[in-house]
Short mmCIF file of C-alpha atoms in Angstrom, two decimals:
data_model
loop_
_atom_site.label_atom_id
_atom_site.label_comp_id
_atom_site.label_asym_id
_atom_site.label_seq_id
_atom_site.Cartn_x
_atom_site.Cartn_y
_atom_site.Cartn_z
CA UNK A 1 0.10 0.26 -0.13
CA UNK A 2 3.03 2.54 0.64
CA UNK A 3 4.04 1.76 -2.96
CA UNK A 4 0.95 2.81 -4.12
CA UNK A 5 0.68 5.86 -2.44
CA UNK A 6 4.45 6.68 -3.69
CA UNK A 7 3.49 6.25 -7.07
CA UNK A 8 0.55 8.53 -7.06
CA UNK A 9 2.81 11.23 -5.48
CA UNK A 10 5.66 10.32 -8.18
CA UNK A 11 2.92 10.57 -10.82
CA UNK A 12 1.45 13.83 -9.25
CA UNK A 13 5.32 15.24 -9.41
CA UNK A 14 5.93 14.42 -12.81
CA UNK A 15 2.34 15.95 -14.55
CA UNK A 16 2.90 18.89 -12.45
CA UNK A 17 6.25 19.59 -14.38
CA UNK A 18 5.16 18.78 -17.70
CA UNK A 19 2.05 21.13 -17.05
CA UNK A 20 4.41 24.11 -15.99
CA UNK A 21 6.59 23.41 -19.00
CA UNK A 22 3.78 23.80 -21.46
CA UNK A 23 2.19 26.79 -19.51
CA UNK A 24 5.57 28.24 -20.57
CA UNK A 25 5.18 27.36 -24.23
CA UNK A 26 2.05 28.68 -24.33
CA UNK A 27 2.99 32.33 -23.97
CA UNK A 28 4.29 32.35 -27.28
CA UNK A 29 0.88 31.59 -28.74
CA UNK A 30 -2.31 33.53 -29.48
CA UNK A 31 -4.89 34.04 -26.75
CA UNK A 32 -7.32 31.61 -28.32
CA UNK A 33 -4.82 28.87 -28.81
CA UNK A 34 -3.80 29.61 -24.95
CA UNK A 35 -7.08 28.90 -23.81
CA UNK A 36 -7.69 25.86 -25.56
CA UNK A 37 -4.65 24.48 -24.42
CA UNK A 38 -5.36 25.44 -20.90
CA UNK A 39 -8.54 23.64 -20.86
CA UNK A 40 -6.78 20.38 -21.99
CA UNK A 41 -4.04 20.64 -19.17
CA UNK A 42 -5.83 21.81 -16.11
CA UNK A 43 -7.56 19.82 -13.79
CA UNK A 44 -11.17 19.41 -13.77
CA UNK A 45 -13.76 17.38 -11.91
CA UNK A 46 -16.78 15.20 -13.05
CA UNK A 47 -19.62 13.88 -11.03
CA UNK A 48 -21.22 10.04 -11.97
CA UNK A 49 -24.14 8.04 -11.47
CA UNK A 50 -23.51 4.28 -12.06
CA UNK A 51 -25.43 1.20 -11.77
CA UNK A 52 -24.07 -2.72 -11.68
CA UNK A 53 -23.97 -6.02 -10.52
CA UNK A 54 -21.34 -7.89 -7.65
CA UNK A 55 -20.54 -11.44 -7.92
CA UNK A 56 -19.41 -12.20 -4.18
CA UNK A 57 -17.95 -14.99 -2.57
CA UNK A 58 -20.71 -17.71 -1.09
CA UNK A 59 -21.48 -16.12 2.42
CA UNK A 60 -19.81 -18.36 5.38
CA UNK A 61 -23.03 -17.75 7.39
CA UNK A 62 -25.41 -19.26 4.68
CA UNK A 63 -25.32 -23.11 6.05
CA UNK A 64 -25.89 -21.62 9.38
CA UNK A 65 -28.86 -19.56 8.32
CA UNK A 66 -30.06 -23.09 6.15
CA UNK A 67 -30.04 -24.67 9.49
CA UNK A 68 -32.47 -22.32 11.08
CA UNK A 69 -34.84 -22.13 7.93
CA UNK A 70 -33.56 -18.80 6.80
CA UNK A 71 -33.13 -18.65 2.91
CA UNK A 72 -29.55 -18.36 2.07
CA UNK A 73 -28.13 -14.74 1.09
CA UNK A 74 -27.71 -14.54 -2.77
CA UNK A 75 -24.17 -13.60 -4.65
CA UNK A 76 -25.46 -11.24 -7.33
CA UNK A 77 -26.52 -7.97 -5.56
CA UNK A 78 -27.66 -5.08 -7.48
CA UNK A 79 -25.79 -2.14 -6.86
CA UNK A 80 -26.27 1.60 -7.66
CA UNK A 81 -23.41 4.06 -7.04
CA UNK A 82 -22.29 7.79 -6.98
CA UNK A 83 -19.19 9.32 -7.17
CA UNK A 84 -16.77 12.17 -8.17
CA UNK A 85 -13.27 11.97 -10.29
CA UNK A 86 -10.23 14.38 -10.57
CA UNK A 87 -8.62 14.14 -14.02
CA UNK A 88 -5.17 15.57 -14.38
CA UNK A 89 -2.95 15.63 -17.36
CA UNK A 90 -5.75 14.05 -19.25
CA UNK A 91 -4.62 10.14 -18.84
CA UNK A 92 -4.81 10.20 -15.13
CA UNK A 93 -7.84 10.26 -12.71
CA UNK A 94 -8.61 9.81 -8.86
CA UNK A 95 -12.06 8.97 -7.89
CA UNK A 96 -14.01 8.76 -4.72
CA UNK A 97 -17.13 6.16 -4.98
CA UNK A 98 -20.02 5.45 -2.96
CA UNK A 99 -22.06 2.43 -3.64
CA UNK A 100 -25.02 0.83 -2.15
CA UNK A 101 -26.71 -2.34 -2.63
CA UNK A 102 -29.87 -3.95 -0.99
CA UNK A 103 -31.59 -7.67 -1.22
CA UNK A 104 -34.07 -9.47 0.47
CA UNK A 105 -35.61 -13.48 0.18
CA UNK A 106 -38.10 -15.13 1.82
CA UNK A 107 -39.20 -18.38 2.03
CA UNK A 108 -42.53 -19.25 4.14
CA UNK A 109 -42.29 -17.04 7.33
CA UNK A 110 -38.69 -16.85 7.12
CA UNK A 111 -36.69 -14.43 5.34
CA UNK A 112 -33.66 -11.81 5.57
CA UNK A 113 -32.76 -8.34 3.94
CA UNK A 114 -29.05 -7.33 3.39
CA UNK A 115 -27.77 -4.23 3.12
CA UNK A 116 -24.42 -3.34 1.73
CA UNK A 117 -22.58 0.15 1.50
CA UNK A 118 -19.14 0.27 0.15
CA UNK A 119 -16.96 4.05 -0.10
CA UNK A 120 -13.45 3.76 -1.70
CA UNK A 121 -11.02 5.34 -3.59
CA UNK A 122 -9.82 4.56 -6.98
CA UNK A 123 -6.83 5.73 -9.19
CA UNK A 124 -6.96 4.89 -13.03
CA UNK A 125 -4.83 5.46 -16.08
CA UNK A 126 -5.75 5.70 -19.69
CA UNK A 127 -3.50 3.29 -21.48
CA UNK A 128 -4.73 2.83 -25.05
CA UNK A 129 -7.07 5.10 -27.12
CA UNK A 130 -9.40 3.58 -29.76
CA UNK A 131 -11.33 5.00 -32.81
CA UNK A 132 -9.51 8.27 -31.94
CA UNK A 133 -11.50 9.19 -28.96
CA UNK A 134 -12.51 6.08 -26.77
CA UNK A 135 -10.01 4.74 -24.41
CA UNK A 136 -9.19 1.82 -22.07
CA UNK A 137 -7.85 2.68 -18.42
CA UNK A 138 -6.50 0.28 -15.68
CA UNK A 139 -6.11 1.22 -12.17
CA UNK A 140 -6.10 0.01 -8.58
CA UNK A 141 -8.84 0.81 -6.00
CA UNK A 142 -8.89 0.49 -1.97
CA UNK A 143 -12.13 0.21 -0.30
CA UNK A 144 -14.40 -0.35 2.82
CA UNK A 145 -17.35 -2.53 2.71
CA UNK A 146 -20.13 -2.49 5.28
CA UNK A 147 -22.70 -5.33 5.46
CA UNK A 148 -25.79 -5.42 7.51
CA UNK A 149 -28.16 -8.42 7.60
CA UNK A 150 -31.34 -8.86 9.22
CA UNK A 151 -33.15 -12.05 9.56
CA UNK A 152 -37.04 -12.53 10.78
CA UNK A 153 -39.97 -14.84 11.26
CA UNK A 154 -43.01 -13.14 9.93
CA UNK A 155 -45.07 -15.47 11.94
CA UNK A 156 -44.08 -14.02 15.50
CA UNK A 157 -45.91 -11.65 17.39
CA UNK A 158 -44.16 -8.66 19.35
CA UNK A 159 -45.55 -7.91 22.15
CA UNK A 160 -44.21 -4.06 23.15
CA UNK A 161 -45.14 -5.00 26.84
CA UNK A 162 -42.81 -7.92 26.65
CA UNK A 163 -39.28 -7.44 25.81
CA UNK A 164 -38.89 -11.30 25.64
CA UNK A 165 -40.81 -11.37 22.50
CA UNK A 166 -38.19 -9.20 20.65
CA UNK A 167 -35.95 -12.07 20.04
CA UNK A 168 -37.58 -13.21 16.38
CA UNK A 169 -36.01 -10.55 14.71
CA UNK A 170 -31.92 -10.24 14.55
CA UNK A 171 -29.83 -7.94 12.89
CA UNK A 172 -25.94 -8.32 12.34
CA UNK A 173 -23.22 -6.52 10.79
CA UNK A 174 -19.67 -6.77 9.59
CA UNK A 175 -17.21 -4.98 7.88
CA UNK A 176 -14.48 -5.76 5.43
CA UNK A 177 -11.71 -3.69 3.66
CA UNK A 178 -10.58 -4.12 0.14
CA UNK A 179 -8.09 -3.68 -2.56
CA UNK A 180 -8.13 -4.66 -5.92
CA UNK A 181 -7.31 -3.82 -9.47
CA UNK A 182 -9.80 -1.99 -12.20
CA UNK A 183 -10.32 -2.33 -15.77
CA UNK A 184 -12.65 0.33 -17.71
CA UNK A 185 -13.60 0.96 -21.38
CA UNK A 186 -14.75 4.61 -21.91
CA UNK A 187 -16.83 6.10 -24.55
CA UNK A 188 -16.44 9.83 -24.72
CA UNK A 189 -18.27 12.82 -26.65
CA UNK A 190 -17.45 13.49 -30.08
CA UNK A 191 -18.01 16.98 -29.85
CA UNK A 192 -16.27 17.56 -26.79
CA UNK A 193 -13.71 14.65 -26.54
CA UNK A 194 -12.41 15.38 -23.01
CA UNK A 195 -15.79 14.44 -21.67
CA UNK A 196 -17.08 11.38 -20.76
CA UNK A 197 -20.47 9.74 -21.90
CA UNK A 198 -20.36 6.04 -20.60
CA UNK A 199 -17.71 4.01 -18.92
CA UNK A 200 -18.06 -0.03 -18.84
CA UNK A 201 -15.62 -1.03 -15.70
CA UNK A 202 -14.71 -4.14 -14.08
CA UNK A 203 -13.01 -4.45 -10.83
CA UNK A 204 -12.02 -7.25 -8.50
CA UNK A 205 -11.84 -6.40 -4.92
CA UNK A 206 -9.66 -8.82 -2.42
CA UNK A 207 -10.77 -8.70 1.12
CA UNK A 208 -7.71 -8.12 3.19
CA UNK A 209 -9.46 -8.03 6.45
CA UNK A 210 -12.01 -11.00 7.05
CA UNK A 211 -13.78 -9.74 9.94
CA UNK A 212 -16.69 -11.49 11.77
CA UNK A 213 -20.16 -10.98 12.24
CA UNK A 214 -21.02 -8.65 15.30
CA UNK A 215 -24.16 -7.00 16.54
CA UNK A 216 -24.58 -3.47 17.95
CA UNK A 217 -27.54 -4.91 20.22
CA UNK A 218 -26.62 -8.14 21.34
CA UNK A 219 -23.32 -10.73 21.77
CA UNK A 220 -23.07 -12.97 18.62
CA UNK A 221 -21.53 -16.64 19.31
CA UNK A 222 -20.18 -18.99 17.12
CA UNK A 223 -19.34 -15.97 14.69
CA UNK A 224 -17.42 -16.54 11.44
CA UNK A 225 -15.12 -14.73 9.10
CA UNK A 226 -16.46 -13.66 5.73
CA UNK A 227 -14.09 -13.86 2.77
CA UNK A 228 -16.33 -11.44 0.75
CA UNK A 229 -13.95 -11.13 -2.63
CA UNK A 230 -16.27 -9.63 -5.26
CA UNK A 231 -16.36 -8.72 -8.99
CA UNK A 232 -18.22 -5.58 -9.56
CA UNK A 233 -19.49 -4.90 -13.11
CA UNK A 234 -20.52 -1.13 -13.41
CA UNK A 235 -22.08 0.98 -16.12
CA UNK A 236 -20.95 4.51 -15.13
CA UNK A 237 -22.80 7.62 -16.67
CA UNK A 238 -20.91 10.93 -16.16
CA UNK A 239 -23.70 13.93 -15.62
CA UNK A 240 -21.58 16.83 -14.54
CA UNK A 241 -18.22 18.52 -15.54
CA UNK A 242 -16.62 21.25 -13.87
#
């Protein structure tokens, strides 16, 4: 991880040096030409909305859910995401990303609902331009992943005057930290080639923490680690460029 941060700093220093030398050469051009070059070289910001699908490792808690009659958690959660990206020197980008996924499943009176929230930072670099406008990029991401699993028995009765009846509903949580590569293909606007229209992005997140299930309201006995490595396929739609 230290090498990753050092790489970012190194790339930032190089691009800053190139920007300074190019700005000096721009003093010899006309004002209109300087404006166009300045727009190309300066940093700019974009916001985006994304939809996607995750493919995760099977949860280790699934066999325990089956034993008590609760349906198991599926491995294909649908996700929506929001983020912003900072472009610098055209080919380099740093993004901050927030993703949210929700699934529920019932079988008879038993069921569960799981909510996943992930937040991370990702660095990408354009490495191959195609058709003179679109490009392929690769990068590396760091993220925090939080899952909340609630399982229930719909046949149970809750008596607000009897705290002992509250035990038919349970909620447990886990948090994971992930790192992994990403690759994407970007379609750009033909009239404004510096702006993205659509990005198809595939990431693979490797769990580096494998934390247990926990509860904010009770002690969890016989808990287990979760691997939670995942493939993440996203369609990303930038909607605001600054």
